[in-house]
Short mmCIF file of C-alpha atoms (C1' of nucleotides) in Angstrom, two decimals:
data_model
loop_
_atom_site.label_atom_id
_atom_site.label_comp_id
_atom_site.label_asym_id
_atom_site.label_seq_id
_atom_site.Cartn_x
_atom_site.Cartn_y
_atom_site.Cartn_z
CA UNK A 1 -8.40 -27.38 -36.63
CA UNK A 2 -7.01 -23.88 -36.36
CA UNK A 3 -3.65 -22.92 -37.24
CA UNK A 4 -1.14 -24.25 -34.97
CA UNK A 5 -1.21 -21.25 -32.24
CA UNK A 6 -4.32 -22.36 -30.43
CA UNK A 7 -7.13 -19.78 -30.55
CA UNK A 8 -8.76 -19.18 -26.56
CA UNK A 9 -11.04 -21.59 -25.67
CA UNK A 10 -14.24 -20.00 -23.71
CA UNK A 11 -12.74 -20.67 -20.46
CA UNK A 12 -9.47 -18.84 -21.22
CA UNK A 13 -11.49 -15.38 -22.42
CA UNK A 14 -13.11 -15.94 -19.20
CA UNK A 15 -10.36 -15.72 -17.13
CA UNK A 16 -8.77 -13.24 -19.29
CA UNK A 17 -11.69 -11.01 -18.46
CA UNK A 18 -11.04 -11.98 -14.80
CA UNK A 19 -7.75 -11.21 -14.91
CA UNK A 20 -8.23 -7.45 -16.61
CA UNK A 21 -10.73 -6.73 -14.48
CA UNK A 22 -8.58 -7.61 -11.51
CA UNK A 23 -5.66 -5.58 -13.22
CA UNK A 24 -7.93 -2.63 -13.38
CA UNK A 25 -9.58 -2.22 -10.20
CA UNK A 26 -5.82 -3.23 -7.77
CA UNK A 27 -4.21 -0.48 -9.89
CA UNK A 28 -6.95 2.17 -8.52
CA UNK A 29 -7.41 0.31 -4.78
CA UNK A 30 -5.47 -1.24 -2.26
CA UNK A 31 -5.35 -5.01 -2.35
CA UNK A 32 -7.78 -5.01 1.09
CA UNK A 33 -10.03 -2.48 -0.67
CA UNK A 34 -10.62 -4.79 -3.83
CA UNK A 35 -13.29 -7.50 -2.70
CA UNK A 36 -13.69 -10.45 -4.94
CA UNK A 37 -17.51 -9.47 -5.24
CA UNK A 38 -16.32 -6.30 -7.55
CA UNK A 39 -14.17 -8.16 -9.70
CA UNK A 40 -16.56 -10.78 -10.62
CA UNK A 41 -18.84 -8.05 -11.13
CA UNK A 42 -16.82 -5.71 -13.09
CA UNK A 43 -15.90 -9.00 -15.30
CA UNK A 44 -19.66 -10.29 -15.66
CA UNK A 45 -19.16 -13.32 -13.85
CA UNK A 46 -20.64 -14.21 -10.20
CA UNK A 47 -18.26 -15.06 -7.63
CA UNK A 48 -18.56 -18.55 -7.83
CA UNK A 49 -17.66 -18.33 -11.71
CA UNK A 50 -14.46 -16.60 -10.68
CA UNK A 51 -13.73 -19.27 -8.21
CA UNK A 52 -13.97 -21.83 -10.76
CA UNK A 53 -10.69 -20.30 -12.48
CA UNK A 54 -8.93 -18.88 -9.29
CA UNK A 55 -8.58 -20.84 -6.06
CA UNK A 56 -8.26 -17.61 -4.40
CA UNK A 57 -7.88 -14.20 -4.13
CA UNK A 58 -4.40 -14.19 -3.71
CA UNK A 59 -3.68 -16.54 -6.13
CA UNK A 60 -5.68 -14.43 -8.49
CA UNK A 61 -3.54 -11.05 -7.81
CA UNK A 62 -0.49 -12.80 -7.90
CA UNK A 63 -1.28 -14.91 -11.50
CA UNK A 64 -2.25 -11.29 -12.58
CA UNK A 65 0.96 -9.93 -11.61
CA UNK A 66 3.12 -12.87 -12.82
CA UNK A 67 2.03 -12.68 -15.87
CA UNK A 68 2.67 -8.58 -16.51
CA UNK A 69 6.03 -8.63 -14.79
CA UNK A 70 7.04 -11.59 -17.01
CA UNK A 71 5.55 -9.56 -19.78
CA UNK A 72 7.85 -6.40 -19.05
CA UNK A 73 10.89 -8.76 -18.44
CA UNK A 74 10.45 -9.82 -22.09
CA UNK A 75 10.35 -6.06 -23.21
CA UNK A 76 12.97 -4.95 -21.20
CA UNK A 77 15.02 -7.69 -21.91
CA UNK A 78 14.98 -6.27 -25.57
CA UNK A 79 15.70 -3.14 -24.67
CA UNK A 80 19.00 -4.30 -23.08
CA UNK A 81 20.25 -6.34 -25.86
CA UNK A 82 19.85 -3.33 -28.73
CA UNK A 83 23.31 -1.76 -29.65
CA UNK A 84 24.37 1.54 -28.53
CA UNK A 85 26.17 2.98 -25.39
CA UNK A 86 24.64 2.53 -22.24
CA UNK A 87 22.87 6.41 -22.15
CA UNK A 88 21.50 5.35 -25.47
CA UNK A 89 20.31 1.72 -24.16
CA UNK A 90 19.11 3.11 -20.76
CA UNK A 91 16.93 5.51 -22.83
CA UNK A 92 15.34 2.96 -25.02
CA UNK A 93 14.32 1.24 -21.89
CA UNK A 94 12.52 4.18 -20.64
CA UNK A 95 11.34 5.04 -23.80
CA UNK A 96 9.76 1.75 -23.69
CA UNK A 97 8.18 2.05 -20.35
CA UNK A 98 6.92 5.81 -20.80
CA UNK A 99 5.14 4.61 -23.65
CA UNK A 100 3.09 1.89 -22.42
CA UNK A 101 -0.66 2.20 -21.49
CA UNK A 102 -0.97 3.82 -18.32
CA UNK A 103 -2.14 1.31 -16.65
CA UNK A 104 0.53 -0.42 -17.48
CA UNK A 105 2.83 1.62 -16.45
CA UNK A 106 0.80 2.01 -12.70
CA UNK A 107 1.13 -1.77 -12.74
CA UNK A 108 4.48 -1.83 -12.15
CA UNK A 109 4.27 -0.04 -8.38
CA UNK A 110 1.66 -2.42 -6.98
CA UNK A 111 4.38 -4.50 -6.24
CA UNK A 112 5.79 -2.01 -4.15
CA UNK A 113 2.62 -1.03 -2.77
CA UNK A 114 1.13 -4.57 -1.69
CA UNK A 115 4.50 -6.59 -1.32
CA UNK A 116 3.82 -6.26 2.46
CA UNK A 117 0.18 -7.81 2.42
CA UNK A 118 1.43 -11.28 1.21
CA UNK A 119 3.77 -13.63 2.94
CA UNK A 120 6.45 -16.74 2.24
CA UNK A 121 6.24 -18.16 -1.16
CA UNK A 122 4.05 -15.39 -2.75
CA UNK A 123 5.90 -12.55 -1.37
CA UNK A 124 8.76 -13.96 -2.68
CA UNK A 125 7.73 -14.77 -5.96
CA UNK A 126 6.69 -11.32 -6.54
CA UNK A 127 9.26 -10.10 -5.45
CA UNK A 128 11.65 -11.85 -7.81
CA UNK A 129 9.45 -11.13 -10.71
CA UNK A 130 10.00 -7.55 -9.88
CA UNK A 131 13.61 -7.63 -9.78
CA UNK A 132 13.77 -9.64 -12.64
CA UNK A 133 11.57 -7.38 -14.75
CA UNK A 134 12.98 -4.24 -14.02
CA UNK A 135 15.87 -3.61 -11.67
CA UNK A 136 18.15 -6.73 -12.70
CA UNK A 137 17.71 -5.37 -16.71
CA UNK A 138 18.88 -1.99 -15.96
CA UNK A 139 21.99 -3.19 -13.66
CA UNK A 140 22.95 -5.05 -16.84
CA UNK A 141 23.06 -2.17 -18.81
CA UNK A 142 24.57 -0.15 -15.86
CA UNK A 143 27.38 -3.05 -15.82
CA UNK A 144 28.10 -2.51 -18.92
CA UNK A 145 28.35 0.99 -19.04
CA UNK A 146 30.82 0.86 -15.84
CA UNK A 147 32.54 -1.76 -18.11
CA UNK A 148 33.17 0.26 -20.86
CA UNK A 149 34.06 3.67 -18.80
CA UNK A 150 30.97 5.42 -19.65
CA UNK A 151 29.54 5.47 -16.06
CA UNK A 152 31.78 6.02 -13.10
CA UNK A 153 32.70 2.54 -11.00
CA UNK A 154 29.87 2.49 -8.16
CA UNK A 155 27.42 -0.39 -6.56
CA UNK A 156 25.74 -1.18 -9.95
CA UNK A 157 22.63 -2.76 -7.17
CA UNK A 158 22.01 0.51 -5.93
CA UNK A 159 22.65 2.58 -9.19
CA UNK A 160 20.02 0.65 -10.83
CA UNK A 161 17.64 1.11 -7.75
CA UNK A 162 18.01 4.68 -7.95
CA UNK A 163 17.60 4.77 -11.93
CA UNK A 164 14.35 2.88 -11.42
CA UNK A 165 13.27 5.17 -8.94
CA UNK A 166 13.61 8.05 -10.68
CA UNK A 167 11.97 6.82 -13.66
CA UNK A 168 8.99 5.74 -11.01
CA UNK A 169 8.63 9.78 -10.14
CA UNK A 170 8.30 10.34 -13.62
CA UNK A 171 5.43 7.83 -14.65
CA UNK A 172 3.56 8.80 -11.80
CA UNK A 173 0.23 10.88 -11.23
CA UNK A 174 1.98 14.26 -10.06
CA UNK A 175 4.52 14.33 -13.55
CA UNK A 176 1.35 13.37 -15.46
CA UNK A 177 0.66 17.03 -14.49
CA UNK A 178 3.73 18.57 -15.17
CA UNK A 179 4.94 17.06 -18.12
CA UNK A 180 3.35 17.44 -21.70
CA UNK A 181 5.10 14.86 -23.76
CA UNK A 182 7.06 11.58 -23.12
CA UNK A 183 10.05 13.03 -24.60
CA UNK A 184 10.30 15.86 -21.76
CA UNK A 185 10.33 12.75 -18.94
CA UNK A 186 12.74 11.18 -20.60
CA UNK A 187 15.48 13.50 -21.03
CA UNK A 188 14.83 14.69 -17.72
CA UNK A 189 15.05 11.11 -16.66
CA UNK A 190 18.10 10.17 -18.32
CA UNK A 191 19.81 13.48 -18.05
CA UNK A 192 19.67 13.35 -14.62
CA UNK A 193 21.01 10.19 -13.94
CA UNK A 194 23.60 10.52 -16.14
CA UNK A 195 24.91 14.48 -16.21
CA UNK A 196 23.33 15.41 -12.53
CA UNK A 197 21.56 18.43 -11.51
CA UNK A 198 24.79 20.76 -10.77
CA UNK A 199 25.72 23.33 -13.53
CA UNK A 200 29.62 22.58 -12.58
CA UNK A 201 31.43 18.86 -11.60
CA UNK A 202 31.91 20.13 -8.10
CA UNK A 203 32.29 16.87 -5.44
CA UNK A 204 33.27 16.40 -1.77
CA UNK A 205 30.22 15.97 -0.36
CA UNK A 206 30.49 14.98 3.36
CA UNK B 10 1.81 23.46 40.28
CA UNK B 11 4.60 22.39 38.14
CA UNK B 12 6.30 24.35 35.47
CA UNK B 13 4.67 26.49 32.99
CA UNK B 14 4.85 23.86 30.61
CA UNK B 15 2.15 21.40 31.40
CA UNK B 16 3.24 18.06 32.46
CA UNK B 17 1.45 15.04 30.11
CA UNK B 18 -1.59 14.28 31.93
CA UNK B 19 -3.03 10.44 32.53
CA UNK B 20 -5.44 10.58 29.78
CA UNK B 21 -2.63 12.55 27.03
CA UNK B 22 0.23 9.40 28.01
CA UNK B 23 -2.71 6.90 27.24
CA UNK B 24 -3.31 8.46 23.86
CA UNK B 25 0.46 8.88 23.20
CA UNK B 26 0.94 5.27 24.37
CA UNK B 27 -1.83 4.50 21.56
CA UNK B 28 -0.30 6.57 19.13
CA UNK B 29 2.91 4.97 19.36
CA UNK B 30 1.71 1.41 19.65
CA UNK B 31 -0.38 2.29 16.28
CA UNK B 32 2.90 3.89 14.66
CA UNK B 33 5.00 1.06 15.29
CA UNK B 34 2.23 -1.68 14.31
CA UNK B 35 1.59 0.82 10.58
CA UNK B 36 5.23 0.79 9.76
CA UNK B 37 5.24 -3.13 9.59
CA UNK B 38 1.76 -4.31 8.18
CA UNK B 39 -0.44 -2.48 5.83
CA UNK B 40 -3.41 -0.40 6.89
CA UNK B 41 -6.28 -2.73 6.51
CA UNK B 42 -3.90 -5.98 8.08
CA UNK B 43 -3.48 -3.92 11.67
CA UNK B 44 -6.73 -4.35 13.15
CA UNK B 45 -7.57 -1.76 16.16
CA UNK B 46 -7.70 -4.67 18.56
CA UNK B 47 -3.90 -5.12 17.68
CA UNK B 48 -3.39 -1.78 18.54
CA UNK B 49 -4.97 -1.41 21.61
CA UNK B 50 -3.44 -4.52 23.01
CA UNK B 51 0.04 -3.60 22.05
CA UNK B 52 -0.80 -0.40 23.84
CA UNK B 53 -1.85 -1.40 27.12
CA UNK B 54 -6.40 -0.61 26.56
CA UNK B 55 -8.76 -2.35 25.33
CA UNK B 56 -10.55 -1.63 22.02
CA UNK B 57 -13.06 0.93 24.19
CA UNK B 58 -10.74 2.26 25.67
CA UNK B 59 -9.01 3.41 22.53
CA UNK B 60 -12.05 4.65 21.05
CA UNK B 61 -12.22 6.59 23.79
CA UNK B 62 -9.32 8.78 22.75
CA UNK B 63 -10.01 8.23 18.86
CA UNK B 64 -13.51 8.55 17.38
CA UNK B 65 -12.18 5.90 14.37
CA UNK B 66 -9.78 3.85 13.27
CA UNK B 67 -8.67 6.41 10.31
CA UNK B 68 -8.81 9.38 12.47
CA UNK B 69 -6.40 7.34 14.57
CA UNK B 70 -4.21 6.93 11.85
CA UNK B 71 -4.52 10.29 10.08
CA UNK B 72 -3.65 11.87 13.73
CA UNK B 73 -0.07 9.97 14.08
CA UNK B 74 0.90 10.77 10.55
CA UNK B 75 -0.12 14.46 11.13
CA UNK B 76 1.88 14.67 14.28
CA UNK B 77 4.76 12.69 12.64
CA UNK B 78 4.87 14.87 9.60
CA UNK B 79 4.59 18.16 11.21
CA UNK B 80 7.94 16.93 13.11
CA UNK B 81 9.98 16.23 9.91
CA UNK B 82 8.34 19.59 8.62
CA UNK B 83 9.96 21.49 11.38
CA UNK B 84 13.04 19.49 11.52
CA UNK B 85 13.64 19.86 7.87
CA UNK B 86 12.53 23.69 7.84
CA UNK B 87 15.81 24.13 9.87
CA UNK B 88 18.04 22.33 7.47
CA UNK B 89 16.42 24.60 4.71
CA UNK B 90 17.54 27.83 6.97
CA UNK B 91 21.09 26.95 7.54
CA UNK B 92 23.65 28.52 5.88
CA UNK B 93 25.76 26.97 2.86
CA UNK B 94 25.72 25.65 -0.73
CA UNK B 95 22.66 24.22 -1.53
CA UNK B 96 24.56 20.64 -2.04
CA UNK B 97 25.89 21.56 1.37
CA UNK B 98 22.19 22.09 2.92
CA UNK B 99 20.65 19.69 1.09
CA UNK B 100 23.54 17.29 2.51
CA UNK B 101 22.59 18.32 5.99
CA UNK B 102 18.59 17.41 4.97
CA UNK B 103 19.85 13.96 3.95
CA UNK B 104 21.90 13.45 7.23
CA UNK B 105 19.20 14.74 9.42
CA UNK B 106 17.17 12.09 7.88
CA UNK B 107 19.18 9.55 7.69
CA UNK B 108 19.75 9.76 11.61
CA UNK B 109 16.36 9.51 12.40
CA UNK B 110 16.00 6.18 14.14
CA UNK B 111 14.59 3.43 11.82
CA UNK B 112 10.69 3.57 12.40
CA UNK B 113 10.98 6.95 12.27
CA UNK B 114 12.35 6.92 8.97
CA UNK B 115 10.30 4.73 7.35
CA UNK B 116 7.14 6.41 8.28
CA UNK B 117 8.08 8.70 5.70
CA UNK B 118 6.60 6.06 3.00
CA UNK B 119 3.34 5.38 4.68
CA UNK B 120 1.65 8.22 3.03
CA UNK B 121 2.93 6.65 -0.16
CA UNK B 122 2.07 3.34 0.25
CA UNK B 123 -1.49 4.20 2.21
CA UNK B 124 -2.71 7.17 0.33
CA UNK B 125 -5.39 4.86 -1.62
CA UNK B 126 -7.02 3.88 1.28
CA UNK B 127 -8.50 6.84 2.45
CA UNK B 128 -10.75 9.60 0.36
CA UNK B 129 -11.47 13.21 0.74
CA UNK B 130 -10.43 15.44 3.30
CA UNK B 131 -8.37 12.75 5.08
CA UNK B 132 -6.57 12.03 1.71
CA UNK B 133 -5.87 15.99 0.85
CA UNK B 134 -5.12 16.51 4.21
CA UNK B 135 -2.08 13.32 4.51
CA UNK B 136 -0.98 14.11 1.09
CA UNK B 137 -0.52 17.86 1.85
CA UNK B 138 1.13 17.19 5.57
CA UNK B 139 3.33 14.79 3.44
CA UNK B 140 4.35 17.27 0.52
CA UNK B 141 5.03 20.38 3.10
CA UNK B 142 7.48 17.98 5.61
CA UNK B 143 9.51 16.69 2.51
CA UNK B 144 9.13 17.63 -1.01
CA UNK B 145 8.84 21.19 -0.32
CA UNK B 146 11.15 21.86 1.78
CA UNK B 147 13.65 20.37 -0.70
CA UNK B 148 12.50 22.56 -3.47
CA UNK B 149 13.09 25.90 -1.37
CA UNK B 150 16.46 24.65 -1.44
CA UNK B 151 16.99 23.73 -5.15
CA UNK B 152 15.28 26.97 -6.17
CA UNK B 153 17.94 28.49 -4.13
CA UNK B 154 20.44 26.51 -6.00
CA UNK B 155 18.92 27.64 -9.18
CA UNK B 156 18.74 30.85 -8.78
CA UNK B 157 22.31 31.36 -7.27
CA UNK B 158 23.65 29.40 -10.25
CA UNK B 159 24.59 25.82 -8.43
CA UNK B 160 22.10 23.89 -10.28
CA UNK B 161 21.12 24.01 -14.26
CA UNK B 162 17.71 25.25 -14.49
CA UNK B 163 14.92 23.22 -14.59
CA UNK B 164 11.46 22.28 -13.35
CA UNK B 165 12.40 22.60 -9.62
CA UNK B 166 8.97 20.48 -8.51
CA UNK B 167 10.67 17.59 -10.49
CA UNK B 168 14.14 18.10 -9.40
CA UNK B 169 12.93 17.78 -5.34
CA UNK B 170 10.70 14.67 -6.20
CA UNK B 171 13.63 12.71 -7.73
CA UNK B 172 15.71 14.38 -5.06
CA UNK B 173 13.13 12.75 -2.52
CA UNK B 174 13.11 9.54 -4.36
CA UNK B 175 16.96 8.94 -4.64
CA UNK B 176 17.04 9.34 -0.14
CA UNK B 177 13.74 7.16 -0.13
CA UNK B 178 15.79 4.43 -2.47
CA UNK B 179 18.37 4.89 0.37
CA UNK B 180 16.58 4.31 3.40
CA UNK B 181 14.92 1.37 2.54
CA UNK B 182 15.49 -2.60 3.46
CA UNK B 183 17.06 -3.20 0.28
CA UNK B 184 19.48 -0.55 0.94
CA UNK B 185 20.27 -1.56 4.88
CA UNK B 186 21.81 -5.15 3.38
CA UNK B 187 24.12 -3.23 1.01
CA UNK B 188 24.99 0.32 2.74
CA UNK B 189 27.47 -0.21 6.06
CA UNK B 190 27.52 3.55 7.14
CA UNK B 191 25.29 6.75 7.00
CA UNK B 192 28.18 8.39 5.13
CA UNK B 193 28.19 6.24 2.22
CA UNK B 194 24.18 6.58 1.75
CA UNK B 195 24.79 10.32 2.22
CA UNK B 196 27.56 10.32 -0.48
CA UNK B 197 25.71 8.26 -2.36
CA UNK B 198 22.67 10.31 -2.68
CA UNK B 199 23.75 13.51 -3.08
CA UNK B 200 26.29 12.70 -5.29
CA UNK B 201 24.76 11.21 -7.70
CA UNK B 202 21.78 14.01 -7.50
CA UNK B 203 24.43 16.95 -8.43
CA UNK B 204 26.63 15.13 -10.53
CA UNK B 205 25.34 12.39 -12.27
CA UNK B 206 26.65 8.63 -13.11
CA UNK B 207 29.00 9.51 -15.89
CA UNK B 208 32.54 9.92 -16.21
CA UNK B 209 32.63 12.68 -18.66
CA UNK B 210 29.29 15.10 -19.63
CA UNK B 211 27.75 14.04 -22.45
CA UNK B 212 24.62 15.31 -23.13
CA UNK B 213 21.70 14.49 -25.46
CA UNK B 214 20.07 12.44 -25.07
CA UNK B 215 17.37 12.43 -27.39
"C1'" DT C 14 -18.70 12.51 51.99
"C1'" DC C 15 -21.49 13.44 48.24
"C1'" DA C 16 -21.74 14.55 43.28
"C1'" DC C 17 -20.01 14.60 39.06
"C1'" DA C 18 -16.86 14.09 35.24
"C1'" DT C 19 -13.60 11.65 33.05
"C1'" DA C 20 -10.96 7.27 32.04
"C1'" DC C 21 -11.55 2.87 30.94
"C1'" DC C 22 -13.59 -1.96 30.47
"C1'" DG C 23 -15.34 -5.89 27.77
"C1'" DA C 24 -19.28 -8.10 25.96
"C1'" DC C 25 -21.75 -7.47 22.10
"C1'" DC C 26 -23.59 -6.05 17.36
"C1'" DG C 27 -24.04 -5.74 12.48
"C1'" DA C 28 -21.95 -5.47 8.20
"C1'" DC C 29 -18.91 -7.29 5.19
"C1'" DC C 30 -16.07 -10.51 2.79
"C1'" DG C 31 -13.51 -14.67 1.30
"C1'" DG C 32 -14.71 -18.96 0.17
"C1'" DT C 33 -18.07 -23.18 -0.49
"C1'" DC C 34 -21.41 -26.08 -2.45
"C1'" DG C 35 -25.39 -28.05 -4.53
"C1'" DG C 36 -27.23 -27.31 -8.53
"C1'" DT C 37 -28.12 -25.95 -13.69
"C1'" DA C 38 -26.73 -24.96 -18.56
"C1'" DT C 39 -23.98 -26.12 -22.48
"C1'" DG C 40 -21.62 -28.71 -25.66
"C1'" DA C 41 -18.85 -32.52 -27.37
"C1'" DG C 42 -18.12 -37.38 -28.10
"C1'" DA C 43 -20.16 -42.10 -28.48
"C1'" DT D 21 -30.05 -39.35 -27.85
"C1'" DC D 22 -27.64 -40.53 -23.77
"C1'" DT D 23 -23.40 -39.40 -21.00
"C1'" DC D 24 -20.17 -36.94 -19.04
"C1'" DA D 25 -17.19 -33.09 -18.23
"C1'" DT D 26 -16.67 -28.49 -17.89
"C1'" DA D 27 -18.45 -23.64 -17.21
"C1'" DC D 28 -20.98 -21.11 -14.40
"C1'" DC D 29 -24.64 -19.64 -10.96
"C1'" DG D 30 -26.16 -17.67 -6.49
"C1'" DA D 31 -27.56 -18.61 -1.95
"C1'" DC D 32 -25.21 -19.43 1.95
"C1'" DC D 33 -21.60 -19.92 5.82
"C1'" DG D 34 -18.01 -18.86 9.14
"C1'" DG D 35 -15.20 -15.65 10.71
"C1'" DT D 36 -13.44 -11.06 11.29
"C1'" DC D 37 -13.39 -6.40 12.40
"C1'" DG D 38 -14.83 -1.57 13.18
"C1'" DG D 39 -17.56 0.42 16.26
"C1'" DT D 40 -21.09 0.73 20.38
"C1'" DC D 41 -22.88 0.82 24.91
"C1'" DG D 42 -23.97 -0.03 29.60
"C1'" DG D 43 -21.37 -0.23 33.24
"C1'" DT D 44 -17.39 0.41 36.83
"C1'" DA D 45 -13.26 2.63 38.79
"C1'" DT D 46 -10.85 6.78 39.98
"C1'" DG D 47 -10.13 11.21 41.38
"C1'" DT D 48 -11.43 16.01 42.22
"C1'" DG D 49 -13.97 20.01 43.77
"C1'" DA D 50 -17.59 21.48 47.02
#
DNA sequence: TCACATACCGACCGACCGGTCGGTATGAGA
DNA sequence: TCTCATACCGACCGGTCGGTCGGTATGTGA
């Protein structure tokens, strides 16, 4: 009777619930350290209520992460498509990431962090989500910025690795210290990549 | 009898023989997924026998990384006191590193990736070996840099975590199917950390 | 050779945890 | 109002794993 968009049935706020509650209590544990017990609990279900959405605790963590990585891939994606050069576009994407709900933002290293406690078709699927939310978008832009001239020809794989990793440094717990405002990370962030630490162009490393 | 320098008794290779069948069993599986039976079958004891050299599974693990740690301190310490530039010494850091034999290497992330697991004193204490091997021996060199006008000012606590995160991007299996030499990592690296991406310095990104 | 400490064994324990299952509550359609 | 499906409960199970403990082997000093 509603309008078109279908409005959640009880069972899907359930497992919403579920599914935040998982969110919020892998972001602060390790995957091992998160019983199903404290999830049910935490989302005021019993265990066999959570069981009834979930077939297991795998598949629970890696629906949960599916569905954020797909999430980012959509906002990233736009990110990559606005106009403007590639230091400009790169930024946006940041921009986009820094300001995101922190828990949000911690989401994205579980991945990382867990990868190694799944195996075969899971791993992999996580995996790929990964990629596909983060590093593939910002190789795109990197492409194009080697494209037009405004990044120096390099492996656009690993340049977008190392992007990603610096932006990780700056999300995380130790530049929540250190930084006031959002802005700070991300000229330091983009600066970096782009300009380098040196005062002068020097070169000839090895 | 022997030498002044004591000779490994029976008891100290048993614990070493633990020590490295634990190290080599934590670099591939996560904390919670190598059980101490593992360990002590990979090492030669059985699970009382281990316990006789460790009073606990985390003190077990806590003592490796310590010892590990303290070795990349003092290795890295010496890359800090050599003479050059500080691209040239932080270089040498890099290739000292990057030499290390694989498990070696990758050790490095463990506190990273395991630092949730534990609480208290053993956290403090992992994170703190962790920061005094790596990130702060990296700093002493960019404030160095700073100061002797190499590298732009700037938060130098920042500057040695991205530094650290640019060799960690390097080292890892994504990096091994892509980079053929230690050279090209090195260049790589430290390259992109003094000089940036860009063809010509821009600036402003905000 | 006796005494004692230290190294090590391996069966066992108890707690915990993922997952199940028989059952109840709720609500919608006939 | 009867029926049936779906949502959910909570006691329970099977297995695992960290850790223990009584015992044996080994070697060393007296």
């Amino acid at each position: 009777m509603p309008a078109t968009v279908t409005r959640p049935t009880k069972s899907e706020a359930t497992a919403a619930r579920i599914i935040a509650a998982a969110r919020h209590l892998f972001v602060a544990r390790t995957y091992a350290d998160v019983t199903t017990d404290m999830i049910a609990r935490a989302a005021d279900v019993t265990k066999g209520g959570l069981y009834h959405h979930f077939t297991s605790k795998e598949q629970l963590y890696v629906t949960m992460m599916l569905d954020d990585l797909e999430d980012k891939r959509v906002l990233f994606a736009q990110a990559v498509a606005s106009p403007g050069t590639a230091r400009e576009r790169l930024a946006g994407l940041t921009r986009d990431f820094l300001e995101l709900p922190r828990e949000e933002r911690e989401l994205t290293r579980l991945v990382r962090r867990d990868v190694n406690t799944f195996s075969g078709e899971e791993r992999e699927q996580l995996v790929r989500a990964y990629q596909r939310a983060l590093p593939e978008r910002v190789q795109e832009i990197i492409e194009d910025g080697i494209r037009d001239g405004e990044l120096a020809p390099g492996d656009s794989r690993i340049l977008s690795w190392s992007f990603v990793a610096l932006v990780e440094v700056v999300i995380g717990d130790y530049a929540d210290r250190i930084y006031g405002t959002t802005e700070a990370r991300l000229g330091h962030v983009v600066d970096l990549f782009f300009d380098g630490a040196a005062t002068q162009p020097a070169g000839g490393t090895t």
